[in-house]
PDB file of C-alpha atoms in Angstrom:
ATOM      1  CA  UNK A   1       0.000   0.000   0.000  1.00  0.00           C
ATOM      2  CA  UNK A   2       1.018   3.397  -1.377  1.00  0.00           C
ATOM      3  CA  UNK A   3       0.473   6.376   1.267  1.00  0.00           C
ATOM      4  CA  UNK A   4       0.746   9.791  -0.440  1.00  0.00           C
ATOM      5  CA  UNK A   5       2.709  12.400   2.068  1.00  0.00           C
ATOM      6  CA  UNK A   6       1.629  15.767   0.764  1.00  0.00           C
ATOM      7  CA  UNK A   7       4.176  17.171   2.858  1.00  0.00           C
ATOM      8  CA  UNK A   8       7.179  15.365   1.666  1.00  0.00           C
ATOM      9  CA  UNK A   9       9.441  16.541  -0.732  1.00  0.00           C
ATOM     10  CA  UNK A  10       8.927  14.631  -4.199  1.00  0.00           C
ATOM     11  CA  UNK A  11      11.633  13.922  -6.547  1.00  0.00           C
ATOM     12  CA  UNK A  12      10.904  14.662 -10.344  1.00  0.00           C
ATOM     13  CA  UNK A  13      12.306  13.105 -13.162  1.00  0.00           C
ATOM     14  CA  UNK A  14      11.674  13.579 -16.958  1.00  0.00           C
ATOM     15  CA  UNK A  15      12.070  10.728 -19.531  1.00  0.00           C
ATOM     16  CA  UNK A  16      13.194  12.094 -22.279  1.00  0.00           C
ATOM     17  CA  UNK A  17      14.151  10.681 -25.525  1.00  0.00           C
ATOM     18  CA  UNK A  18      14.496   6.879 -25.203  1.00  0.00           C
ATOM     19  CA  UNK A  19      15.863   5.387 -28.524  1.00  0.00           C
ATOM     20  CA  UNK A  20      17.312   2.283 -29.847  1.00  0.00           C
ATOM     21  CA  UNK A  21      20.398   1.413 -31.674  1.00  0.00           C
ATOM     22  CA  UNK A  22      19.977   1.382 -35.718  1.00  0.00           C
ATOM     23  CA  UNK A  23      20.341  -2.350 -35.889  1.00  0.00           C
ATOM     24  CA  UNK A  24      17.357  -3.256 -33.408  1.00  0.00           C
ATOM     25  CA  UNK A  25      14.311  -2.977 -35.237  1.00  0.00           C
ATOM     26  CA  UNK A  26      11.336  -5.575 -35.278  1.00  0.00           C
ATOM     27  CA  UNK A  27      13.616  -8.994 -36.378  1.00  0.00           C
ATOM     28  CA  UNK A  28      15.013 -10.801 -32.939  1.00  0.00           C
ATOM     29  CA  UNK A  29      18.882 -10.724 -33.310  1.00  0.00           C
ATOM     30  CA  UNK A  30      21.503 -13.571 -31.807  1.00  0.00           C
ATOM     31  CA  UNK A  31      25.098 -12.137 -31.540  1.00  0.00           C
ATOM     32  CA  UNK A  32      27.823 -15.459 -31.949  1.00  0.00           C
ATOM     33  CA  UNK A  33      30.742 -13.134 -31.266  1.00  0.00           C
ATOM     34  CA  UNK A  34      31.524  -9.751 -30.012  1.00  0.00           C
ATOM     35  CA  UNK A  35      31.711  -8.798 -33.923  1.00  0.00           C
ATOM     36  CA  UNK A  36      29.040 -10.440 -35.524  1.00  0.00           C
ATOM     37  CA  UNK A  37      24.975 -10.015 -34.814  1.00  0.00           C
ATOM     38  CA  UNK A  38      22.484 -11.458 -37.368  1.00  0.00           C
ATOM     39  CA  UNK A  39      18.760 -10.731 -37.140  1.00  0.00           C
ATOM     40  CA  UNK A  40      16.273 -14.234 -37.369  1.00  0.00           C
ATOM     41  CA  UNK A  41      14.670 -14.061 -40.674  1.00  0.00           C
ATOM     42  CA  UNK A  42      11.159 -15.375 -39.631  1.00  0.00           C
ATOM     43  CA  UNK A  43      11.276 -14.303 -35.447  1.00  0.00           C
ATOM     44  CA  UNK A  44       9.900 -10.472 -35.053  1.00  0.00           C
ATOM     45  CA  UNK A  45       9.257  -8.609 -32.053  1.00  0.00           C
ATOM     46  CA  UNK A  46       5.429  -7.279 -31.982  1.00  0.00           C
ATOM     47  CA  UNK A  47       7.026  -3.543 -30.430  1.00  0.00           C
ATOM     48  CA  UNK A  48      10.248  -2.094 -31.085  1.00  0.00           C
ATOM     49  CA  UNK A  49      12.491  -3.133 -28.351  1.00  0.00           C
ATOM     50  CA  UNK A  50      12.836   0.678 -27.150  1.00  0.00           C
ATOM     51  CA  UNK A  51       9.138   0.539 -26.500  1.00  0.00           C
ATOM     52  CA  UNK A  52       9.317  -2.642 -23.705  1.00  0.00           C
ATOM     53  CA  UNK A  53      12.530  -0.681 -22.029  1.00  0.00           C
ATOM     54  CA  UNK A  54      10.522   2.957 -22.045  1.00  0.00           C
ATOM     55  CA  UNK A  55       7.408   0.679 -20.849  1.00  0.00           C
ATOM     56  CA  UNK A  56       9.845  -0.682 -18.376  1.00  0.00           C
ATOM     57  CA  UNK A  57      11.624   1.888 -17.168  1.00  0.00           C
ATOM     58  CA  UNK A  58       8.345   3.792 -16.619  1.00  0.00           C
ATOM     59  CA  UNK A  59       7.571   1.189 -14.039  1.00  0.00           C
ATOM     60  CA  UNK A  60      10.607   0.956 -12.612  1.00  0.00           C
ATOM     61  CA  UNK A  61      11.110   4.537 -12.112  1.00  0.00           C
ATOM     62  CA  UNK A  62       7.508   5.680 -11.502  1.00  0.00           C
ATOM     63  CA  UNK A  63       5.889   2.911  -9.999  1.00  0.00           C
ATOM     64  CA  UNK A  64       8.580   0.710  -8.250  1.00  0.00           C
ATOM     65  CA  UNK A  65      10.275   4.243  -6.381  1.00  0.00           C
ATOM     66  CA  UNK A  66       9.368   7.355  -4.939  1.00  0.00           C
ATOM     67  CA  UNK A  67      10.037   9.497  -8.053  1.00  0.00           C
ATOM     68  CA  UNK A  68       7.319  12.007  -9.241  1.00  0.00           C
ATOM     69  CA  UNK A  69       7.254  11.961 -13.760  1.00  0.00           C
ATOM     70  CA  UNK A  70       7.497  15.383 -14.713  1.00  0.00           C
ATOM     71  CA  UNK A  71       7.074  17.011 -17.860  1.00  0.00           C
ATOM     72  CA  UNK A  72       8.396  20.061 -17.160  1.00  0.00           C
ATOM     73  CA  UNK A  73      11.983  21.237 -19.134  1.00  0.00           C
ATOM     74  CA  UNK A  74      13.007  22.103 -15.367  1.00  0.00           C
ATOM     75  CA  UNK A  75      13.258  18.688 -13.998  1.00  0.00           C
ATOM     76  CA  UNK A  76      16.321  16.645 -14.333  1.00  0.00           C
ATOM     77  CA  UNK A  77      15.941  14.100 -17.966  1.00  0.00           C
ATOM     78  CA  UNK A  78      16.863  11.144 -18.770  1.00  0.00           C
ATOM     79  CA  UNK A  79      17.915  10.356 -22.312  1.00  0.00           C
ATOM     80  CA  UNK A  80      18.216   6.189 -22.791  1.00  0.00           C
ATOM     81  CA  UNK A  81      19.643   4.125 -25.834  1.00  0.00           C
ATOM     82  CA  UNK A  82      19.098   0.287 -26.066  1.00  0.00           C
ATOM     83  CA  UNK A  83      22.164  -0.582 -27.428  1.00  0.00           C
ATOM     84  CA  UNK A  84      21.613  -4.478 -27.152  1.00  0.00           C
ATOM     85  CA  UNK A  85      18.553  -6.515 -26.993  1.00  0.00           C
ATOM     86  CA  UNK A  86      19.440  -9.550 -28.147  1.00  0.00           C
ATOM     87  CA  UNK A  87      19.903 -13.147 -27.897  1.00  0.00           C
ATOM     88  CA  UNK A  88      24.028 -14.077 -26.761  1.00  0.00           C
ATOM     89  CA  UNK A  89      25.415 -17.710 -27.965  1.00  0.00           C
ATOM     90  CA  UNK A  90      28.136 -18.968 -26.394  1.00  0.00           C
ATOM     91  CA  UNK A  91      28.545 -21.097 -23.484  1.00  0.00           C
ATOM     92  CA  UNK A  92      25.091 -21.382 -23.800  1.00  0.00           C
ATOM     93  CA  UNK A  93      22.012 -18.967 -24.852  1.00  0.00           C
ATOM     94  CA  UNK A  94      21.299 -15.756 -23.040  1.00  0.00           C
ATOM     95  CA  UNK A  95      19.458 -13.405 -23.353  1.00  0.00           C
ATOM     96  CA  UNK A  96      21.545  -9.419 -23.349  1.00  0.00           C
ATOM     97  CA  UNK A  97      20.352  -6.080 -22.771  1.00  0.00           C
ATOM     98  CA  UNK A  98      21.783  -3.195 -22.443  1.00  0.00           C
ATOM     99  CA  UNK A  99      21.109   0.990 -21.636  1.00  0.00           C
ATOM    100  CA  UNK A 100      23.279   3.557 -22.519  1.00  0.00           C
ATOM    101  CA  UNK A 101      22.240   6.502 -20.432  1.00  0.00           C
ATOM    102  CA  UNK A 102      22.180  10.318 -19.796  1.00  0.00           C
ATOM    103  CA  UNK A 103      20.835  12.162 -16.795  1.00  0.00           C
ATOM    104  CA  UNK A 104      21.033  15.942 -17.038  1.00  0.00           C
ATOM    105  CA  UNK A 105      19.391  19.316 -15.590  1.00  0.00           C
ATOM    106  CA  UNK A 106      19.318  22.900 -17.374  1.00  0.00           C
ATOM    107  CA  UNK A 107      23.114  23.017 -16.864  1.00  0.00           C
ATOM    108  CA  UNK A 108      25.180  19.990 -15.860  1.00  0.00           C
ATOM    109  CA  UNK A 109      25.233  16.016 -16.861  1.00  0.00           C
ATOM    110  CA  UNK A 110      24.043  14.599 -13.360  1.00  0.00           C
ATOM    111  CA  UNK A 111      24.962  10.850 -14.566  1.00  0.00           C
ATOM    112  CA  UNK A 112      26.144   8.859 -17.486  1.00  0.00           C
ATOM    113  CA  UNK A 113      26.662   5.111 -17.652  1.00  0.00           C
ATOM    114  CA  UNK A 114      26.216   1.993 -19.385  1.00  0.00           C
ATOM    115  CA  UNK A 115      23.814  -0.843 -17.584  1.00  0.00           C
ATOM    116  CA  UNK A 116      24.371  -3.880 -19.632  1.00  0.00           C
ATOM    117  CA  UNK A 117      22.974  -7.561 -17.885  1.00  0.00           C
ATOM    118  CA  UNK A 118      22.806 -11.033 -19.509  1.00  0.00           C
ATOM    119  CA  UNK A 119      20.703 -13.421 -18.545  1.00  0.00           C
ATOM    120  CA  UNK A 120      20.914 -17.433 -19.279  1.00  0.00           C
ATOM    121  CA  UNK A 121      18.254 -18.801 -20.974  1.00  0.00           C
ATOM    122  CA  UNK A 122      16.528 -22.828 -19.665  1.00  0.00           C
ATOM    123  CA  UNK A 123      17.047 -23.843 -23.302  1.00  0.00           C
ATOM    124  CA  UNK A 124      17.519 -22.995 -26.844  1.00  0.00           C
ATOM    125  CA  UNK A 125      13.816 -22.633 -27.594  1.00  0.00           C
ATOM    126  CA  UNK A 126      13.118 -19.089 -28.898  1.00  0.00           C
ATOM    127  CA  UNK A 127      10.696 -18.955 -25.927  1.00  0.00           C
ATOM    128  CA  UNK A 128      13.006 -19.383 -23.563  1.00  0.00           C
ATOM    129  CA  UNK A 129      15.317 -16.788 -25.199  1.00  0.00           C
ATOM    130  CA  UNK A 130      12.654 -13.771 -25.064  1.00  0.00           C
ATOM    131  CA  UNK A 131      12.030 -14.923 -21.355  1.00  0.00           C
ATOM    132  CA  UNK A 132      15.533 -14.466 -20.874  1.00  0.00           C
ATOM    133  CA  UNK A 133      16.283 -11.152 -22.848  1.00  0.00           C
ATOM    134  CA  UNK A 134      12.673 -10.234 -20.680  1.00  0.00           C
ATOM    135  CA  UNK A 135      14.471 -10.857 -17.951  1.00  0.00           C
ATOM    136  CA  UNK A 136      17.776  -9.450 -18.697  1.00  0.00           C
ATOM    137  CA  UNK A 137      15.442  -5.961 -19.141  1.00  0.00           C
ATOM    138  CA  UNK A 138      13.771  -5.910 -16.543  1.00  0.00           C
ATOM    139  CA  UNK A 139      16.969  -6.420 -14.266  1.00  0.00           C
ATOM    140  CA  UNK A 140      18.788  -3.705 -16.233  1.00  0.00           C
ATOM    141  CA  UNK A 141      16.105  -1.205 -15.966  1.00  0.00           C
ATOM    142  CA  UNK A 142      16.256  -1.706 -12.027  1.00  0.00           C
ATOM    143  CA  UNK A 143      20.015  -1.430 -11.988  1.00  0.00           C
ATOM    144  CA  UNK A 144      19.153   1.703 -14.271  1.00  0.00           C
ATOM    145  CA  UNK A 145      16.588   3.138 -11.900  1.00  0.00           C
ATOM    146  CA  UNK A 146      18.403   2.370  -9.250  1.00  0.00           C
ATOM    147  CA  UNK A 147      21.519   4.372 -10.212  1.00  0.00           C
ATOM    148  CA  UNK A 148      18.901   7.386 -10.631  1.00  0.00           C
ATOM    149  CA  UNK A 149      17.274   7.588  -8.118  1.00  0.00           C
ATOM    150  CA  UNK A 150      20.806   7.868  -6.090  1.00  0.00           C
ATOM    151  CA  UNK A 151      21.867  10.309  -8.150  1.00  0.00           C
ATOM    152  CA  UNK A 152      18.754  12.391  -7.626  1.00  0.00           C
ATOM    153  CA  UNK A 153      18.683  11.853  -3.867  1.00  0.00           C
ATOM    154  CA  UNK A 154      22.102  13.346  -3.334  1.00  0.00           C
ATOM    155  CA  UNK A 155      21.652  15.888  -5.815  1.00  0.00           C
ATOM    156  CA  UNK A 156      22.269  19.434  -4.659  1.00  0.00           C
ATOM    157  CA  UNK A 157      19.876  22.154  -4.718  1.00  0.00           C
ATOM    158  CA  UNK A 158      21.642  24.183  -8.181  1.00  0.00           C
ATOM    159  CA  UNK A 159      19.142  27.325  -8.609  1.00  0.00           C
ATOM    160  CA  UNK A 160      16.867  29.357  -6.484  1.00  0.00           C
ATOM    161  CA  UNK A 161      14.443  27.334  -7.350  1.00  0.00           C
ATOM    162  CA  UNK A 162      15.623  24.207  -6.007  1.00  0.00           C
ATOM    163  CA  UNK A 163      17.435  26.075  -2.831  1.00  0.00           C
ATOM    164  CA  UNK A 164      13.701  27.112  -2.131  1.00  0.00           C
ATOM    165  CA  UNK A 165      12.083  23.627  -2.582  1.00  0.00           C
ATOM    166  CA  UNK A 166      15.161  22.351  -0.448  1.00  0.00           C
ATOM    167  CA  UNK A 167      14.009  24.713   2.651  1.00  0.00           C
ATOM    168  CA  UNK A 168      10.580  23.887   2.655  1.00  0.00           C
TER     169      UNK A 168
END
C-alpha cells in the first residue's frame, strides 16, 4: 500500500528521448561473437524493443520508487539508448540487454553510464530466449533506476528554485 505524504518533498524526473540502436528494429537478433549479430529471418518482435525498455523503465522509475514523472523542461531528464537486446550464444544462450544513459538538468550532466545484464536462458527454444532477454530488461532497468534515483537523492539544490524547494 502506497500512502501519499503531501508534505514530503517529491523527486521529479523527466524521460526524455528513449531510442534504440539502428540495428534493433522488429527482427530478434543472436550475436555469436563480439563482432558479428544477425537478425532471425522469420522471429519479429510485436514492439520495437525501445518501447518494452521505455514501458519498463516507466515502471521501474515511476511505480517501483518514490520518483514524481514530470514534464516540465526544469526537472532533471533522462535520455536512454538500447544498445543491445538480443539473444548471446556462447557457453550457452542468453538473453543481453543493455542501456546507454544520460541524466542531465538545465546546466550539468548529473549521470552517465552503461547498464548492460545477460541473462541465461533454460534452453535454446526461442521462448526461452525472449524470457531471458525479458528478464535481462527488466533487471537492467532496475540497476538503471536504481543508479537514478541515487543520483537524484544526493543531488544538490543548483538554482533558487531548487534552494527554495530544499528549505521547505
Amino acid at each position: 500500500i502506497i500512502v501519499d505524504k503531501p508534505d514530503a518533498p517529491q523527486t521529479e524526473l523527466r524521460i526524455g528521448r528513449i531510442s534504440a540502436a539502428a540495428n534493433l528494429r522488429y527482427a530478434i537478433v543472436h550475436r555469436d561473437s563480439p563482432v558479428e549479430l544477425e537478425p532471425y529471418h522469420t522471429l519479429r518482435w510485436t514492439e520495437l524493443p525501445d518501447a518494452y525498455v521505455h514501458h519498463a523503465l516507466l515502471r521501474a522509475l515511476f511505480e517501483d520508487r518514490p520518483l514524481v514523472q514530470a514534464l516540465s523542461d526544469s526537472a532533471p531528464t533522462l535520455d536512454v539508448e538500447v544498445t543491445a537486446f538480443e539473444e548471446v550464444r556462447g557457453a550457452g544462450p542468453a538473453g543481453r540487454v543493455a542501456l546507454r544513459y544520460v541524466l542531465q538538468d538545465d546546466t550539468h550532466v548529473l549521470l552517465r553510464g552503461t547498464v548492460a545484464v545477460n541473462k541465461p536462458a533454460s534452453s535454446a527454444e526461442i521462448e526461452s530466449i525472449v524470457a531471458a532477454i525479458r528478464a535481462a530488461m527488466v533487471d537492467a532497468t532496475s540497476q538503471l533506476a536504481d543508479r537514478i534515483t541515487l543520483a537524484l537523492e544526493h543531488r544538490a539544490p543548483r538554482g533558487p528554485e531548487d534552494q527554495q524547494a530544499a528549505a521547505r
